[in-house]
Coordinates of C-alpha atoms in Angstrom, one line a residue:
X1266 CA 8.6 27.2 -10.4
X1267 CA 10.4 28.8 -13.3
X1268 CA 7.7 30.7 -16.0
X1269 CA 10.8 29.8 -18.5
X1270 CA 10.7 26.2 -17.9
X1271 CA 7.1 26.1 -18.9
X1272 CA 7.5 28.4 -22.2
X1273 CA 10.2 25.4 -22.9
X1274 CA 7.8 22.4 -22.6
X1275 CA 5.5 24.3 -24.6
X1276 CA 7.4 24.9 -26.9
X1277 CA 9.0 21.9 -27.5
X1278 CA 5.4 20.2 -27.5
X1279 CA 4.6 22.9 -30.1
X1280 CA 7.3 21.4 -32.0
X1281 CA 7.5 17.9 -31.7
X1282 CA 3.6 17.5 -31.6
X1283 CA 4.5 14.7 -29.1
X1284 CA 1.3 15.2 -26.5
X1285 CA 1.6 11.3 -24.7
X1286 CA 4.9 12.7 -23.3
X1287 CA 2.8 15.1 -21.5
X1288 CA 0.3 13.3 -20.4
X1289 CA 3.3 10.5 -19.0
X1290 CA 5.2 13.1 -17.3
X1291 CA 2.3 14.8 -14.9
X1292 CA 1.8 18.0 -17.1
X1293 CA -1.8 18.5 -15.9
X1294 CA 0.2 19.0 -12.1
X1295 CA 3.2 20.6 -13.3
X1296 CA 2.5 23.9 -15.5
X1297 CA 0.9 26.5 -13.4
X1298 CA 2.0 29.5 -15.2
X1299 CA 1.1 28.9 -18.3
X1300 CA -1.9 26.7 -17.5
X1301 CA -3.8 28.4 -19.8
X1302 CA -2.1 27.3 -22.8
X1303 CA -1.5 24.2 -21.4
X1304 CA -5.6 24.1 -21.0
X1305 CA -6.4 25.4 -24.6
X1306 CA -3.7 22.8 -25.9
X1307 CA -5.8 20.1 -24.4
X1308 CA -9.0 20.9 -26.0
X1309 CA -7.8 22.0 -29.2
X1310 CA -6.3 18.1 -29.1
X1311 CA -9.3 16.7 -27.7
X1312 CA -11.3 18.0 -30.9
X1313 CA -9.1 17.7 -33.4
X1314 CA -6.5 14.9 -32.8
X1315 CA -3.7 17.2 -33.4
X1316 CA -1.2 19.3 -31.5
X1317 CA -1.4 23.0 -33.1
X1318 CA 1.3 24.7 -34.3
X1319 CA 3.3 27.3 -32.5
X1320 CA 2.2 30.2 -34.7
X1321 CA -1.3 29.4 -33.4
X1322 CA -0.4 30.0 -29.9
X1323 CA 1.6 33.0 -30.3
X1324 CA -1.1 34.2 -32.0
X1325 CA -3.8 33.5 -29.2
X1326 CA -1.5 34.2 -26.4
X1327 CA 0.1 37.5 -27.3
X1328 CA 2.6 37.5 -24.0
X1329 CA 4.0 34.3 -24.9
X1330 CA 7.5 33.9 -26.5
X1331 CA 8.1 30.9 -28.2
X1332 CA 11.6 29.6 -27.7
X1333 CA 13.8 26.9 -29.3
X1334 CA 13.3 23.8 -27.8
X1335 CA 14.7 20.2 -28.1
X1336 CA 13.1 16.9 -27.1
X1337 CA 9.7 17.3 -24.8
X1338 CA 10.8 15.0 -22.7
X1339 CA 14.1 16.3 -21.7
X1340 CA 11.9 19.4 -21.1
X1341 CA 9.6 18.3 -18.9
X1342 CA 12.2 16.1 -16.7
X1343 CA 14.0 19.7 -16.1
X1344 CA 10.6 20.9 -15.0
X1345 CA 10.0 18.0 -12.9
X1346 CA 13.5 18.9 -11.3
X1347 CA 12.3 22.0 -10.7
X1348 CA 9.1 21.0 -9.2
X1349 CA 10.8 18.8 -7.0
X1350 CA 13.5 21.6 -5.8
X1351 CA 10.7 24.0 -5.0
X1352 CA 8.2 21.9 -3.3
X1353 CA 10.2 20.2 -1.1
X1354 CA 11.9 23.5 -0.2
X1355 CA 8.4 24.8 0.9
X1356 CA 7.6 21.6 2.6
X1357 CA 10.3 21.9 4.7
X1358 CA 10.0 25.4 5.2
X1359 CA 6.5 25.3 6.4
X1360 CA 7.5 22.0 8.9
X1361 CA 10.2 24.3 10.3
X1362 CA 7.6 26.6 11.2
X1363 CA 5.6 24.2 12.5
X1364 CA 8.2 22.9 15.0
X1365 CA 8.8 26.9 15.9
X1366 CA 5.6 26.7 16.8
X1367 CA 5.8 23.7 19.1
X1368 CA 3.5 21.9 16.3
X1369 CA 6.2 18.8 15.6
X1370 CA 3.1 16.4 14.9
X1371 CA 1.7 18.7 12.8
X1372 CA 4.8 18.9 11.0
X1373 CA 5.2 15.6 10.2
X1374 CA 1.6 14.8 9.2
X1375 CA 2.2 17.9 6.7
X1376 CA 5.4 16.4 5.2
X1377 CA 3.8 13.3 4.6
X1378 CA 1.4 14.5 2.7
X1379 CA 3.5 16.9 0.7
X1380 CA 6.0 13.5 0.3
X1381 CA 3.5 11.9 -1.1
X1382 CA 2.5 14.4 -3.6
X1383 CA 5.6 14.8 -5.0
X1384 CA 5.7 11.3 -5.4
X1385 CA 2.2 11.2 -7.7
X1386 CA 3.7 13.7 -9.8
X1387 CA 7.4 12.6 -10.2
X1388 CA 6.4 9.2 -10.5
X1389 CA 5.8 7.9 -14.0
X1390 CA 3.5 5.3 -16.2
X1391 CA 5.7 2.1 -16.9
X1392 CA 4.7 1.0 -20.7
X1393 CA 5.2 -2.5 -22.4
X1394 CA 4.2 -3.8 -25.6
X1395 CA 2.8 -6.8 -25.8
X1396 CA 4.4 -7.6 -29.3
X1397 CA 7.9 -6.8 -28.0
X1398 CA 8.5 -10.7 -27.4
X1399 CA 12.3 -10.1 -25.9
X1400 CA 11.1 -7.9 -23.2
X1401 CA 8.6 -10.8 -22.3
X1402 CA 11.0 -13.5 -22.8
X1403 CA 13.4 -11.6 -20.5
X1404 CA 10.5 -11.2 -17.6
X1405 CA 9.9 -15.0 -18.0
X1406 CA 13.7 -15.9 -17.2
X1407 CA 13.2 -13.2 -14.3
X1408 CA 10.4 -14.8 -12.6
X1409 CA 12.1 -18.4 -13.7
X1410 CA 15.7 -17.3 -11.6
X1411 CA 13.8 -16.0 -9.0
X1412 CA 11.9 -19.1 -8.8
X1413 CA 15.0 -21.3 -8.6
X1414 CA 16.7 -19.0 -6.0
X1415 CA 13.6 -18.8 -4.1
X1416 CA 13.3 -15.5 -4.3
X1417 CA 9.4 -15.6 -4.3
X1418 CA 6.4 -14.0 -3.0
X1419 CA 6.0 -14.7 1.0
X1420 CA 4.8 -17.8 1.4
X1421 CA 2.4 -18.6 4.9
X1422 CA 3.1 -22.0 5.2
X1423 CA -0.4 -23.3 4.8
X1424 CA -0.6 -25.2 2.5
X1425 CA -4.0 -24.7 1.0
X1426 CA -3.2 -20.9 1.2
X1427 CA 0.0 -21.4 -0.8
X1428 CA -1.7 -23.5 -3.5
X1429 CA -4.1 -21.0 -4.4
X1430 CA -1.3 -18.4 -5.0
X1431 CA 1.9 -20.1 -6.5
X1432 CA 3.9 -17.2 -6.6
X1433 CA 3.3 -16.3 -3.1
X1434 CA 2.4 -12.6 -1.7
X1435 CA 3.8 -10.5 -3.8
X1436 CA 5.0 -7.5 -4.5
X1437 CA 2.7 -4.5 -5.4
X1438 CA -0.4 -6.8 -4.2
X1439 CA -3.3 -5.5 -2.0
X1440 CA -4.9 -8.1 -0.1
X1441 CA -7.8 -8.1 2.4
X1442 CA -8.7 -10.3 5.3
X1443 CA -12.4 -10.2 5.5
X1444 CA -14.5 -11.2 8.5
X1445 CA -17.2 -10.5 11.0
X1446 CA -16.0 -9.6 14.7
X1447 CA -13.5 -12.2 16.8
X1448 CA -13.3 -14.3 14.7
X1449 CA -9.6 -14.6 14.5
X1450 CA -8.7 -12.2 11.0
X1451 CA -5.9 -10.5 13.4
X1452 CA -4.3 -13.6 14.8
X1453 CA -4.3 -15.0 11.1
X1454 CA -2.6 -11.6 9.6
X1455 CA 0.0 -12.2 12.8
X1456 CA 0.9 -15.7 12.2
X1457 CA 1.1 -14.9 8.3
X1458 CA 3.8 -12.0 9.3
X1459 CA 5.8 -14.4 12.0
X1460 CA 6.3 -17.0 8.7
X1461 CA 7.3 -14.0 6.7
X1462 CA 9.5 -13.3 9.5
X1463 CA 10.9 -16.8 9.4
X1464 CA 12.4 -16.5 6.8
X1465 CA 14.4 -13.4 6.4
X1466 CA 11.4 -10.7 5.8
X1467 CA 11.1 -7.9 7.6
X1468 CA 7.0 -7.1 8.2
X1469 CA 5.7 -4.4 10.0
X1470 CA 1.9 -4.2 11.8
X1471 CA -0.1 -1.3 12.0
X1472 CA -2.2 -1.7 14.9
X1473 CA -5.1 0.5 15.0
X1474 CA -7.0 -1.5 17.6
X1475 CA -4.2 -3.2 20.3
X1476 CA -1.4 -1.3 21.9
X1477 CA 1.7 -2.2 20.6
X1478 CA 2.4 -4.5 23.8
X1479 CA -0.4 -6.3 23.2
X1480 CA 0.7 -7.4 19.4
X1481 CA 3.6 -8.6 20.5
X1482 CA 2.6 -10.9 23.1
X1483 CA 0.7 -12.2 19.9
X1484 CA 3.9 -12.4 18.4
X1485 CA 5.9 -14.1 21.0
X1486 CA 2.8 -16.3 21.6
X1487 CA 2.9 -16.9 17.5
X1488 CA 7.0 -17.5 17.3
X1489 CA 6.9 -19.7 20.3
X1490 CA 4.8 -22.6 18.5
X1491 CA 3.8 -23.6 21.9
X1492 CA 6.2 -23.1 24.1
X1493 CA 3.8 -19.7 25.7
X1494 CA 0.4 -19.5 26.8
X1495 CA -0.9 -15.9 25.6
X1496 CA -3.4 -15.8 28.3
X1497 CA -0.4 -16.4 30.7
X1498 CA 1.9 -14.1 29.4
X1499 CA -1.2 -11.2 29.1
X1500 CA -0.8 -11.4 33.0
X1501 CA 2.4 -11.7 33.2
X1502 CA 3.0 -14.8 34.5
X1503 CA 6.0 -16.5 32.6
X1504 CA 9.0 -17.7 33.8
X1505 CA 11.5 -14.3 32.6
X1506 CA 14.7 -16.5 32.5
X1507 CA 13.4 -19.3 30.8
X1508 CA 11.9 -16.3 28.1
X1509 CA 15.1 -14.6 28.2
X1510 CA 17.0 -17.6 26.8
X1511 CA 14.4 -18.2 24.3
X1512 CA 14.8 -14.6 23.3
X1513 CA 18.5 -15.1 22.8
X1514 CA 18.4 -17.8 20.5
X1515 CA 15.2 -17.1 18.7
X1516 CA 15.1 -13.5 18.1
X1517 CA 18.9 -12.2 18.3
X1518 CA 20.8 -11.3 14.9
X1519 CA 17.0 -11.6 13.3
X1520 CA 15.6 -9.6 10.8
X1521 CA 13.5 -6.7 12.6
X1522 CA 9.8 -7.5 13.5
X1523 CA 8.1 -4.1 13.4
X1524 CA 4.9 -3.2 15.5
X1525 CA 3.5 0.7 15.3
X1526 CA 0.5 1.8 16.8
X1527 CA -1.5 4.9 17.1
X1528 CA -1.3 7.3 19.5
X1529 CA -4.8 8.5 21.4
X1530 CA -6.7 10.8 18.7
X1531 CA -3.7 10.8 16.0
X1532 CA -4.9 9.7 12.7
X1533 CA -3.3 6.8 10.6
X1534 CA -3.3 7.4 7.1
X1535 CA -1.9 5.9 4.0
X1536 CA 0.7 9.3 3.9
X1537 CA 1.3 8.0 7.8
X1538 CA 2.1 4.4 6.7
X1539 CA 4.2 5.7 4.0
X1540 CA 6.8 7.7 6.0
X1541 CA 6.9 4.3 8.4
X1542 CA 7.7 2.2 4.9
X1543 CA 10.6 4.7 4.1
X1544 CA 11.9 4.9 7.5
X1545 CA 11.9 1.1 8.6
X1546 CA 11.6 -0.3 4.9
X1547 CA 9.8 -3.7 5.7
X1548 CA 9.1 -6.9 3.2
X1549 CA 5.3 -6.9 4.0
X1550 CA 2.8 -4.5 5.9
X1551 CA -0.2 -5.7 7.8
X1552 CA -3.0 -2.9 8.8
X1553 CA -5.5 -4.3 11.6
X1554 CA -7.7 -2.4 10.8
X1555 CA -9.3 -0.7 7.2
X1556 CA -12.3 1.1 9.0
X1557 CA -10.3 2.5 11.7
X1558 CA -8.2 4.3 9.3
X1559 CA -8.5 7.9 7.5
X1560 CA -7.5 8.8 4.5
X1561 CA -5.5 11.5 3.2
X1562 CA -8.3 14.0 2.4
X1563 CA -9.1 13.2 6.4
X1564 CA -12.9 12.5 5.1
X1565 CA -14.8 12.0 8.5
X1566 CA -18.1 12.7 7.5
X1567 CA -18.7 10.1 4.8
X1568 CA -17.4 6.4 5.8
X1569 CA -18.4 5.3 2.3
X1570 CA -16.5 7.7 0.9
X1571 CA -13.5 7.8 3.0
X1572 CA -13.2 3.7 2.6
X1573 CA -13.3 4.2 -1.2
X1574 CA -10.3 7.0 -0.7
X1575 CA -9.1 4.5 1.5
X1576 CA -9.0 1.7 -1.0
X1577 CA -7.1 3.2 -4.2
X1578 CA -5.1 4.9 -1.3
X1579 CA -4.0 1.9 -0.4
X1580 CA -3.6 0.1 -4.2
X1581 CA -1.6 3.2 -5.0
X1582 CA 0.5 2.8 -2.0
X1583 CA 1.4 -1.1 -2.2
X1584 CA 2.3 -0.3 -6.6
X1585 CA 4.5 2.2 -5.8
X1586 CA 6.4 1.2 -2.9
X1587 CA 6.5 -2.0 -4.7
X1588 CA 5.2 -3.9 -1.5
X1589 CA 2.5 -6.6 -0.3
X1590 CA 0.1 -4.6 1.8
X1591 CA -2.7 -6.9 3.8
X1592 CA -5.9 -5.2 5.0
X1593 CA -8.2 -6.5 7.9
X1594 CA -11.2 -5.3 7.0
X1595 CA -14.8 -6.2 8.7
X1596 CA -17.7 -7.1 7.2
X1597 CA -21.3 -6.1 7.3
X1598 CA -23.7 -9.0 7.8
X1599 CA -27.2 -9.5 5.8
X1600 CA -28.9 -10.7 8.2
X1601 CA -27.3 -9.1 11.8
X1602 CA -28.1 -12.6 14.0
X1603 CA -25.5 -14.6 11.7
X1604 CA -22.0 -13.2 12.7
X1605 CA -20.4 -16.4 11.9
X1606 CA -20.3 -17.6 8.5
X1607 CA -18.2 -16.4 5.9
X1608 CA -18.8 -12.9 4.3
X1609 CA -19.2 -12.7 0.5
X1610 CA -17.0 -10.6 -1.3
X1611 CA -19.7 -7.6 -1.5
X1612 CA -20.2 -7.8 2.4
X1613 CA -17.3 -5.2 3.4
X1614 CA -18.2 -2.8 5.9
X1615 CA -19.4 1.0 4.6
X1616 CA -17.8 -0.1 0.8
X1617 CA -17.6 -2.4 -1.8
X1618 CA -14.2 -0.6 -3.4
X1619 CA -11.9 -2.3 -1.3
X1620 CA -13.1 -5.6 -2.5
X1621 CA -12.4 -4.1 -6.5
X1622 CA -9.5 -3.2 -6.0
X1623 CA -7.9 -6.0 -3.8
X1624 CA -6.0 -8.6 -5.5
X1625 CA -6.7 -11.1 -3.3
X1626 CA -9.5 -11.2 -0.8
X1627 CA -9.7 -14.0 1.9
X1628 CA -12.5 -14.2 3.8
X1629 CA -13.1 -15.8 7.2
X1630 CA -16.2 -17.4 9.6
X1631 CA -16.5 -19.0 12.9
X1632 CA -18.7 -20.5 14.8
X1633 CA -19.1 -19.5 18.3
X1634 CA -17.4 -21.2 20.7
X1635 CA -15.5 -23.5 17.9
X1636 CA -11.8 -23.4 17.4
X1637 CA -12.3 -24.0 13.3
X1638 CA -11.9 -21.5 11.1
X1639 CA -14.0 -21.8 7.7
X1640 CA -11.6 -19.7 5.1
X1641 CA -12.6 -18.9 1.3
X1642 CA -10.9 -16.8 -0.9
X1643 CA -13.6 -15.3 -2.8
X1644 CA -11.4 -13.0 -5.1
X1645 CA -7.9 -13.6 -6.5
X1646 CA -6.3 -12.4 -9.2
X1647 CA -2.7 -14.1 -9.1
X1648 CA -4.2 -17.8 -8.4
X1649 CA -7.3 -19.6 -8.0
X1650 CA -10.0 -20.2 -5.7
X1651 CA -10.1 -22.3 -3.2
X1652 CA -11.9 -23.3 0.6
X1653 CA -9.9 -24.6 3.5
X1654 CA -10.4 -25.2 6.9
X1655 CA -8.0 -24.2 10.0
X1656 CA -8.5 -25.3 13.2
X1657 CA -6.7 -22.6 16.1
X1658 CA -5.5 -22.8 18.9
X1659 CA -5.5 -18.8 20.2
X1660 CA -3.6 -19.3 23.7
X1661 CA -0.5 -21.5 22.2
X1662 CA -0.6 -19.0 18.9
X1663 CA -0.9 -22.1 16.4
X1664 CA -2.8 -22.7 13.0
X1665 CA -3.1 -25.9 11.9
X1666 CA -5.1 -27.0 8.4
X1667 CA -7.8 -29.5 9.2
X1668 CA -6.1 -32.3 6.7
X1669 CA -3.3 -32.4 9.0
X1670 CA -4.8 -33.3 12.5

């Protein structure tokens, strides 16, 4: 990066005496060659609440040649540019090396990361003030159009589910679907993708625990409302003309239905998922599941700590791709012989983080051998909470709420 870009954010901040720009455009990340200054800035502002003058820093820094500068802001946008410009020369440098070196997965894993540390640094804070009563008055007629075109958050279609969150899933929202073992939490992200899929949305599954086949026999099971048996078509035994013109009508000219899952000893990580949002740019992405995951450090050693990566990982992720991402997460019982009831919000496996940073967390319990499923939300931030029950029926793929039978 260019030593004379810095001495011009410097300068200009020297100048203007305008620190929060700064702080908003990722300084901290972006000066390397002059960090020093950059460093002693900081404190001097820290004790004194001022920016110092220019004379100051020539004056402590001897090699440093103040310039004339203009706004900080247009500054440090030309040194984001450059940022950008060098970085992702290097990151594609050191991929094409990689695949020299017959290391293409490797390579990609690297880019990802690098991808999304650009992203942190070019990205900025979004500011509103809460006195500024146009700017609210024109979200409200926002949210009202979009109401009236009904261009809202995905809806399930359960009813109870829908109540509790009026706007629907939406947009920048981390969710978690908390339960004890077979219980049902990955047939219940499923059939909330298929209604997303329903109507127009394009979601996408990580599956971290099925094969890819096996979700979408889920999925055809699901979309069929009764027409397959999954246990039937798991063997193979369906009737492949009768599926095929179900296929034709049903699925042709539809949105995409996207299913990815990992290869034997790959990692998935948030950086992983990422590179999958750009490329196939779903509506709504499931992960089945949390614990199975790493996170972008690759923390192995410490599930606690990688599940609290994991979970601001994951917030981060669904802000600034601006899109619902649903967690499966299991939970850790209080007393082990009780794997059926349903989990408190504190009861996620290895870490509580998940569960502060969620915006909405549903949790799930079963009794063994019982086809109804006891469902709580017992955090959400967008809607209230409320207690439902759904009664399933695993081989035809259908969820039915218990006022309804």
């Amino acid at each position: 990066m260019a030593y004379q870009d810095e001495v011009e954010v410097i300068s200009a901040l020297c100048k203007n005496k305008d620190i929060h720009t700064m702080f908003d455009g990722g300084a901290d990340l972006l000066i390397k060659d002059c960090g020093d200054i950059w460093g002693f800035i900081k404190d001097y502002y820290s004790q004194t609440k001022q920016v110092p003058d220019v004379d100051l820093i020539a004056t402590r820094f001897r090699d440093f040649d103040v310039v004339d500068a203009g706004p900080t802001i247009y500054h440090i946008q030309k040194l984001k540019s450059a940022y950008l410009d060098e970085s992702l020369r290097s990151s594609v440098r050191t991929a094409a090396n990689l695949i020299q070196n017959n290391e293409s997965g490797k390579a990609l894993r690297q880019l990802s990361s690098d991808l999304s540390t650009i992203t942190t640094v070019t990205s900025r804070a979004r500011d509103i003030d809460v006195t500024d009563i146009d700017d609210a008055m024109s979200y409200f007629e926002k949210l009202r159009q979009s109401a009236e075109d009904g261009c809202v958050g995905i809806k399930t279609n359960i009813a109870a589910f829908d109540a509790c969150l009026p706007m629907g899933i939406s947009k920048g929202q981390l969710g978690v679907l908390l339960a004890y073992p077979a219980i049902g939490k990955s047939w219940l992200a499923l059939y909330f993708a298929a209604q997303a899929w329903k109507v127009g949305r394009t979601p996408m599954i990580i599956s971290l625990e099925m094969t890819e086949h096996e979700v979408r026999n889920r999925v055809f099971t699901i979309l069929g409302d009764g027409k397959f048996s999954h246990r039937a078509m798991s063997a193979g035994r369906l009737d492949q003309n009768e599926f095929r013109d179900w296929a034709e009508t049903e699925l042709k000219g539809k949105p995409p239905f996207k299913i990815i899952s990992n290869e034997i000893g790959s990692e998935t990580t948030p950086n992983l998922i990422q590179s999958k949002i750009e490329q196939y740019k779903p509506d709504i992405v499931f992960i089945d599941y949390l614990q199975l995951m790493s996170d972008n450090n690759g923390t192995s050693s410490n599930e606690t700590v990688k599940i609290k990566n994991l979970s601001r990982e994951l917030k981060m992720l669904a802000i600034t791709q601006q899109i619902p991402v649903i967690a499966i997460a299991s939970a850790t019982p209080d007393d082990a012989s009780d794997l059926e009831s349903v989990p408190q919000l504190g009861q996620v496996a290895w870490s509580k983080q998940i569960a502060y940073d969620a915006d909405f967390v549903l949790a799930l319990g079963r009794k063994q051998n019982s086809d109804a499923i006891e469902v709580a939300f017992r955090k959400n931030r967008n809607g209230f909470l409320g207690d439902f029950i759904l009664v399933a029926d695993f081989d035809s793929g259908r969820f039915k709420e218990y006022n309804d039978l």
